[in-house]
Amino acid sequence: MFADAPRALARRAPYAVALAAVAVLLPTSVVLLTDGYALTGAVAGALAVAQTTPLLLAVTRPLQAWWVVFAADVAGAASLTGEETMGRSWPWPPTVIVGYLILMALLGLRESRHTLVAVWLATGIAGVVFELVRSDLSDGSWLLLFVLAGVVLLAAGALRERSDVQRRLTAQQSISETERARRTLLEERARIARELHDVVAHHMSVITVQADSAPYRIDGLPDAAREEFTTIASSARESLAEMRRLLTVLRNDGTGGELVPQPGIDRIQQLVEATVRAGVPAELSLSTGPEAVPQTVDLSAYRIAQEALANVVRHAPGAATRVSVLSDGTDLTVLIVNGPPAEPAAGPLEPAGTGHGLVGMRERVRLTGGTLDTGPLPDGGFRVAARLPLTGPGTGEGTA
């Protein structure tokens, strides 16, 4: 019980309650049964132990504890039928009522609704039987216990069901967030695949044109060379056709606008200007041109800057922002750093279900074989730093 509670004190609380109840009820029951109901010490002690100590078991196994307590309470009521019981609470003494209600609370927090109803009805039936057998001794305590047990079971059961609903809701939210992240990842990969098609298709088209025109541009080619150029052109056309067939699987009704030429570093200045118009003071430092950058890296750098600036506008409105695109001849570094927002942000940096954000950045950096470093700054700002290799398998360029 309460095993999932975040604090150790809350997890131990049921044991403390049960131990305190036993410590109080056990000696009280012995005294009451011996002095008030004239039972012998041995009988009173046995009944008191059977009626109270199972409360310790009820913390982990409340239904099994109920069977023991219920049998002990019935046995106790059956033994309290002498003349000395006349005028006292019967069939349930006060200590029995208190211990039974504590047991009902522990039971209601663990068992199902059907079990709680069965326990409640068993309690009522036992009381009615004693009322019919010895109505002259009964003072109505059976009805009091029946009503109070129902109230306690109802309240405890409602708390348990509410906790179950919250637990299932939390689990469902976790599953939904995982699914949203997975869907976002797949969408971004499809988007990257479409853009890669446009990049590779351009180069394949150039290869096809050059292979077709080579026999006309170069005089004196042997027949074997002409045949080789024809084979190269045919293979390039087949590759383009295969890519287009694959692309039809990835494209959807909303991607018509992606048929325009893909953007690159030369359009980052436009991104910065649009960001300034959106109310974010942004600066750009650009030390390389698109002619020195492979097309895949060129497109990835633009998309990373686009996502980072969109996050600044959305989540750090009014924050001073600096965009730097630097090249050392081996790697291209894209750095976007913003300060703390000048006004309250609209939400977390990467809210579920909106845009591609950091997921898209990671996919694009992975595509080129680079690295990505993102995280908050001590002053409340945020940084995005991507290193994209200019040569290597992921860039479409051969190594030096």
mmCIF file of C-alpha atoms in Angstrom, residues 229-399:
data_model
loop_
_atom_site.group_PDB
_atom_site.id
_atom_site.type_symbol
_atom_site.label_atom_id
_atom_site.label_comp_id
_atom_site.label_asym_id
_atom_site.label_seq_id
_atom_site.Cartn_x
_atom_site.Cartn_y
_atom_site.Cartn_z
ATOM 1 C CA PHE A 229 28.844 6.311 -71.887
ATOM 2 C CA THR A 230 25.502 4.929 -73.060
ATOM 3 C CA THR A 231 25.520 2.430 -70.180
ATOM 4 C CA ILE A 232 26.326 5.201 -67.680
ATOM 5 C CA ALA A 233 23.443 7.342 -68.951
ATOM 6 C CA SER A 234 21.053 4.386 -68.824
ATOM 7 C CA SER A 235 22.077 3.527 -65.246
ATOM 8 C CA ALA A 236 21.614 7.140 -64.167
ATOM 9 C CA ARG A 237 18.112 7.238 -65.666
ATOM 10 C CA GLU A 238 17.193 3.987 -63.904
ATOM 11 C CA SER A 239 18.459 5.414 -60.605
ATOM 12 C CA LEU A 240 16.369 8.547 -61.081
ATOM 13 C CA ALA A 241 13.296 6.449 -61.850
ATOM 14 C CA GLU A 242 13.840 4.324 -58.730
ATOM 15 C CA MET A 243 14.188 7.413 -56.562
ATOM 16 C CA ARG A 244 11.018 8.917 -57.959
ATOM 17 C CA ARG A 245 9.115 5.692 -57.266
ATOM 18 C CA LEU A 246 10.365 5.706 -53.678
ATOM 19 C CA LEU A 247 9.502 9.370 -53.327
ATOM 20 C CA THR A 248 5.859 8.760 -54.215
ATOM 21 C CA VAL A 249 5.634 6.734 -50.984
ATOM 22 C CA LEU A 250 7.037 9.600 -48.924
ATOM 23 C CA ARG A 251 5.233 12.538 -50.478
ATOM 24 C CA ASN A 252 1.763 13.529 -49.337
ATOM 25 C CA ASP A 253 -0.834 16.092 -50.282
ATOM 26 C CA GLY A 254 0.883 18.794 -48.233
ATOM 27 C CA THR A 255 4.326 18.603 -49.858
ATOM 28 C CA GLY A 256 3.625 20.311 -53.161
ATOM 29 C CA GLY A 257 5.534 23.393 -52.039
ATOM 30 C CA GLU A 258 8.689 21.352 -51.567
ATOM 31 C CA LEU A 259 9.213 21.048 -55.334
ATOM 32 C CA VAL A 260 10.905 24.475 -55.331
ATOM 33 C CA PRO A 261 14.717 24.612 -55.196
ATOM 34 C CA GLN A 262 16.057 23.696 -51.776
ATOM 35 C CA PRO A 263 17.356 26.550 -49.601
ATOM 36 C CA GLY A 264 20.900 26.847 -48.298
ATOM 37 C CA ILE A 265 23.314 29.061 -46.402
ATOM 38 C CA ASP A 266 22.690 31.946 -48.788
ATOM 39 C CA ARG A 267 19.113 32.201 -47.437
ATOM 40 C CA ILE A 268 20.005 32.274 -43.717
ATOM 41 C CA GLN A 269 20.155 36.062 -43.995
ATOM 42 C CA GLN A 270 16.450 36.005 -44.949
ATOM 43 C CA LEU A 271 15.710 33.860 -41.899
ATOM 44 C CA VAL A 272 17.445 36.345 -39.624
ATOM 45 C CA GLU A 273 15.570 39.250 -41.199
ATOM 46 C CA ALA A 274 12.242 37.456 -40.733
ATOM 47 C CA THR A 275 13.180 36.776 -37.112
ATOM 48 C CA VAL A 276 13.900 40.471 -36.550
ATOM 49 C CA ARG A 277 10.501 41.338 -38.042
ATOM 50 C CA ALA A 278 8.953 38.898 -35.534
ATOM 51 C CA GLY A 279 10.305 41.006 -32.669
ATOM 52 C CA VAL A 280 13.548 39.157 -31.908
ATOM 53 C CA PRO A 281 16.776 41.215 -32.134
ATOM 54 C CA ALA A 282 18.972 38.851 -34.140
ATOM 55 C CA GLU A 283 22.418 39.206 -35.720
ATOM 56 C CA LEU A 284 24.176 37.085 -38.333
ATOM 57 C CA SER A 285 27.866 36.329 -38.740
ATOM 58 C CA LEU A 286 28.522 34.459 -41.999
ATOM 59 C CA SER A 287 32.091 33.577 -42.953
ATOM 60 C CA THR A 288 31.522 31.088 -45.763
ATOM 61 C CA GLY A 289 29.553 30.899 -48.977
ATOM 62 C CA PRO A 290 27.373 28.149 -50.417
ATOM 63 C CA GLU A 291 29.843 27.505 -53.229
ATOM 64 C CA ALA A 292 32.310 26.077 -50.691
ATOM 65 C CA VAL A 293 29.775 23.789 -48.989
ATOM 66 C CA PRO A 294 28.395 20.431 -50.236
ATOM 67 C CA GLN A 295 24.714 20.625 -51.084
ATOM 68 C CA THR A 296 23.644 18.229 -48.300
ATOM 69 C CA VAL A 297 25.515 20.223 -45.671
ATOM 70 C CA ASP A 298 24.235 23.471 -47.200
ATOM 71 C CA LEU A 299 20.617 22.351 -46.816
ATOM 72 C CA SER A 300 21.159 20.883 -43.328
ATOM 73 C CA ALA A 301 22.761 24.106 -42.084
ATOM 74 C CA TYR A 302 19.795 26.121 -43.312
ATOM 75 C CA ARG A 303 17.229 23.792 -41.703
ATOM 76 C CA ILE A 304 19.085 23.773 -38.367
ATOM 77 C CA ALA A 305 19.185 27.568 -38.309
ATOM 78 C CA GLN A 306 15.516 27.665 -39.315
ATOM 79 C CA GLU A 307 14.430 25.361 -36.475
ATOM 80 C CA ALA A 308 16.598 27.131 -33.886
ATOM 81 C CA LEU A 309 15.293 30.597 -34.806
ATOM 82 C CA ALA A 310 11.706 29.310 -34.823
ATOM 83 C CA ASN A 311 12.232 28.032 -31.278
ATOM 84 C CA VAL A 312 13.595 31.416 -30.214
ATOM 85 C CA VAL A 313 10.559 33.235 -31.627
ATOM 86 C CA ARG A 314 8.161 30.759 -30.052
ATOM 87 C CA HIS A 315 9.762 30.185 -26.658
ATOM 88 C CA ALA A 316 12.081 33.153 -25.981
ATOM 89 C CA PRO A 317 10.272 36.186 -27.427
ATOM 90 C CA GLY A 318 12.378 39.326 -27.506
ATOM 91 C CA ALA A 319 15.606 37.502 -26.587
ATOM 92 C CA ALA A 320 18.814 38.833 -28.124
ATOM 93 C CA THR A 321 20.004 36.201 -30.604
ATOM 94 C CA ARG A 322 23.210 35.694 -32.563
ATOM 95 C CA VAL A 323 23.603 33.333 -35.512
ATOM 96 C CA SER A 324 27.096 32.338 -36.617
ATOM 97 C CA VAL A 325 28.014 30.177 -39.621
ATOM 98 C CA LEU A 326 31.739 29.453 -39.706
ATOM 99 C CA SER A 327 33.951 27.172 -41.803
ATOM 100 C CA ASP A 328 37.527 26.064 -41.133
ATOM 101 C CA GLY A 329 37.826 24.111 -44.367
ATOM 102 C CA THR A 330 37.076 20.794 -42.665
ATOM 103 C CA ASP A 331 33.855 21.436 -40.749
ATOM 104 C CA LEU A 332 31.005 23.878 -40.980
ATOM 105 C CA THR A 333 29.862 25.180 -37.586
ATOM 106 C CA VAL A 334 26.347 26.567 -37.138
ATOM 107 C CA LEU A 335 25.869 28.319 -33.788
ATOM 108 C CA ILE A 336 22.643 29.922 -32.587
ATOM 109 C CA VAL A 337 22.730 31.490 -29.121
ATOM 110 C CA ASN A 338 19.904 33.449 -27.536
ATOM 111 C CA GLY A 339 19.667 35.230 -24.209
ATOM 112 C CA PRO A 340 16.808 35.061 -21.704
ATOM 113 C CA PRO A 341 13.374 35.999 -23.049
ATOM 114 C CA ALA A 342 12.354 39.627 -22.696
ATOM 115 C CA GLU A 343 8.794 38.464 -21.941
ATOM 116 C CA PRO A 344 7.277 35.227 -20.590
ATOM 117 C CA ALA A 345 7.823 32.264 -22.900
ATOM 118 C CA ALA A 346 4.855 30.483 -24.431
ATOM 119 C CA GLY A 347 5.907 27.024 -23.292
ATOM 120 C CA PRO A 348 8.743 24.495 -23.053
ATOM 121 C CA LEU A 349 11.437 24.423 -25.698
ATOM 122 C CA GLU A 350 10.121 21.285 -27.362
ATOM 123 C CA PRO A 351 6.388 20.878 -26.717
ATOM 124 C CA ALA A 352 4.907 17.579 -27.840
ATOM 125 C CA GLY A 353 3.112 17.671 -31.166
ATOM 126 C CA THR A 354 4.404 21.018 -32.512
ATOM 127 C CA GLY A 355 7.010 21.177 -35.249
ATOM 128 C CA HIS A 356 10.168 19.119 -35.491
ATOM 129 C CA GLY A 357 12.517 21.141 -33.261
ATOM 130 C CA LEU A 358 15.473 19.332 -31.772
ATOM 131 C CA VAL A 359 14.393 16.010 -33.287
ATOM 132 C CA GLY A 360 14.852 17.405 -36.789
ATOM 133 C CA MET A 361 18.178 18.974 -35.907
ATOM 134 C CA ARG A 362 19.533 15.682 -34.584
ATOM 135 C CA GLU A 363 18.399 13.814 -37.688
ATOM 136 C CA ARG A 364 20.066 16.306 -40.013
ATOM 137 C CA VAL A 365 23.314 16.302 -38.058
ATOM 138 C CA ARG A 366 23.282 12.486 -38.027
ATOM 139 C CA LEU A 367 22.722 12.523 -41.795
ATOM 140 C CA THR A 368 25.948 14.414 -42.398
ATOM 141 C CA GLY A 369 27.969 12.563 -39.739
ATOM 142 C CA GLY A 370 28.341 15.649 -37.557
ATOM 143 C CA THR A 371 27.615 16.478 -33.929
ATOM 144 C CA LEU A 372 24.964 18.558 -32.174
ATOM 145 C CA ASP A 373 25.239 20.294 -28.798
ATOM 146 C CA THR A 374 22.143 21.914 -27.305
ATOM 147 C CA GLY A 375 21.282 23.094 -23.825
ATOM 148 C CA PRO A 376 20.330 25.986 -21.559
ATOM 149 C CA LEU A 377 22.766 28.729 -20.577
ATOM 150 C CA PRO A 378 23.386 30.023 -17.033
ATOM 151 C CA ASP A 379 21.726 33.371 -17.822
ATOM 152 C CA GLY A 380 18.477 31.694 -18.892
ATOM 153 C CA GLY A 381 19.236 31.573 -22.606
ATOM 154 C CA PHE A 382 19.761 28.603 -24.896
ATOM 155 C CA ARG A 383 22.379 27.456 -27.387
ATOM 156 C CA VAL A 384 22.331 25.250 -30.463
ATOM 157 C CA ALA A 385 25.742 24.296 -31.865
ATOM 158 C CA ALA A 386 26.038 21.978 -34.856
ATOM 159 C CA ARG A 387 29.254 20.759 -36.449
ATOM 160 C CA LEU A 388 28.796 19.470 -40.003
ATOM 161 C CA PRO A 389 31.766 17.829 -41.815
ATOM 162 C CA LEU A 390 32.453 19.263 -45.261
ATOM 163 C CA THR A 391 33.889 15.981 -46.567
ATOM 164 C CA GLY A 392 32.995 12.364 -45.937
ATOM 165 C CA PRO A 393 30.298 9.791 -46.740
ATOM 166 C CA GLY A 394 27.442 11.818 -45.318
ATOM 167 C CA THR A 395 28.114 14.898 -47.433
ATOM 168 C CA GLY A 396 28.256 13.415 -50.895
ATOM 169 C CA GLU A 397 31.907 14.534 -51.237
ATOM 170 C CA GLY A 398 34.938 12.290 -51.305
ATOM 171 C CA THR A 399 37.557 12.520 -48.622
#
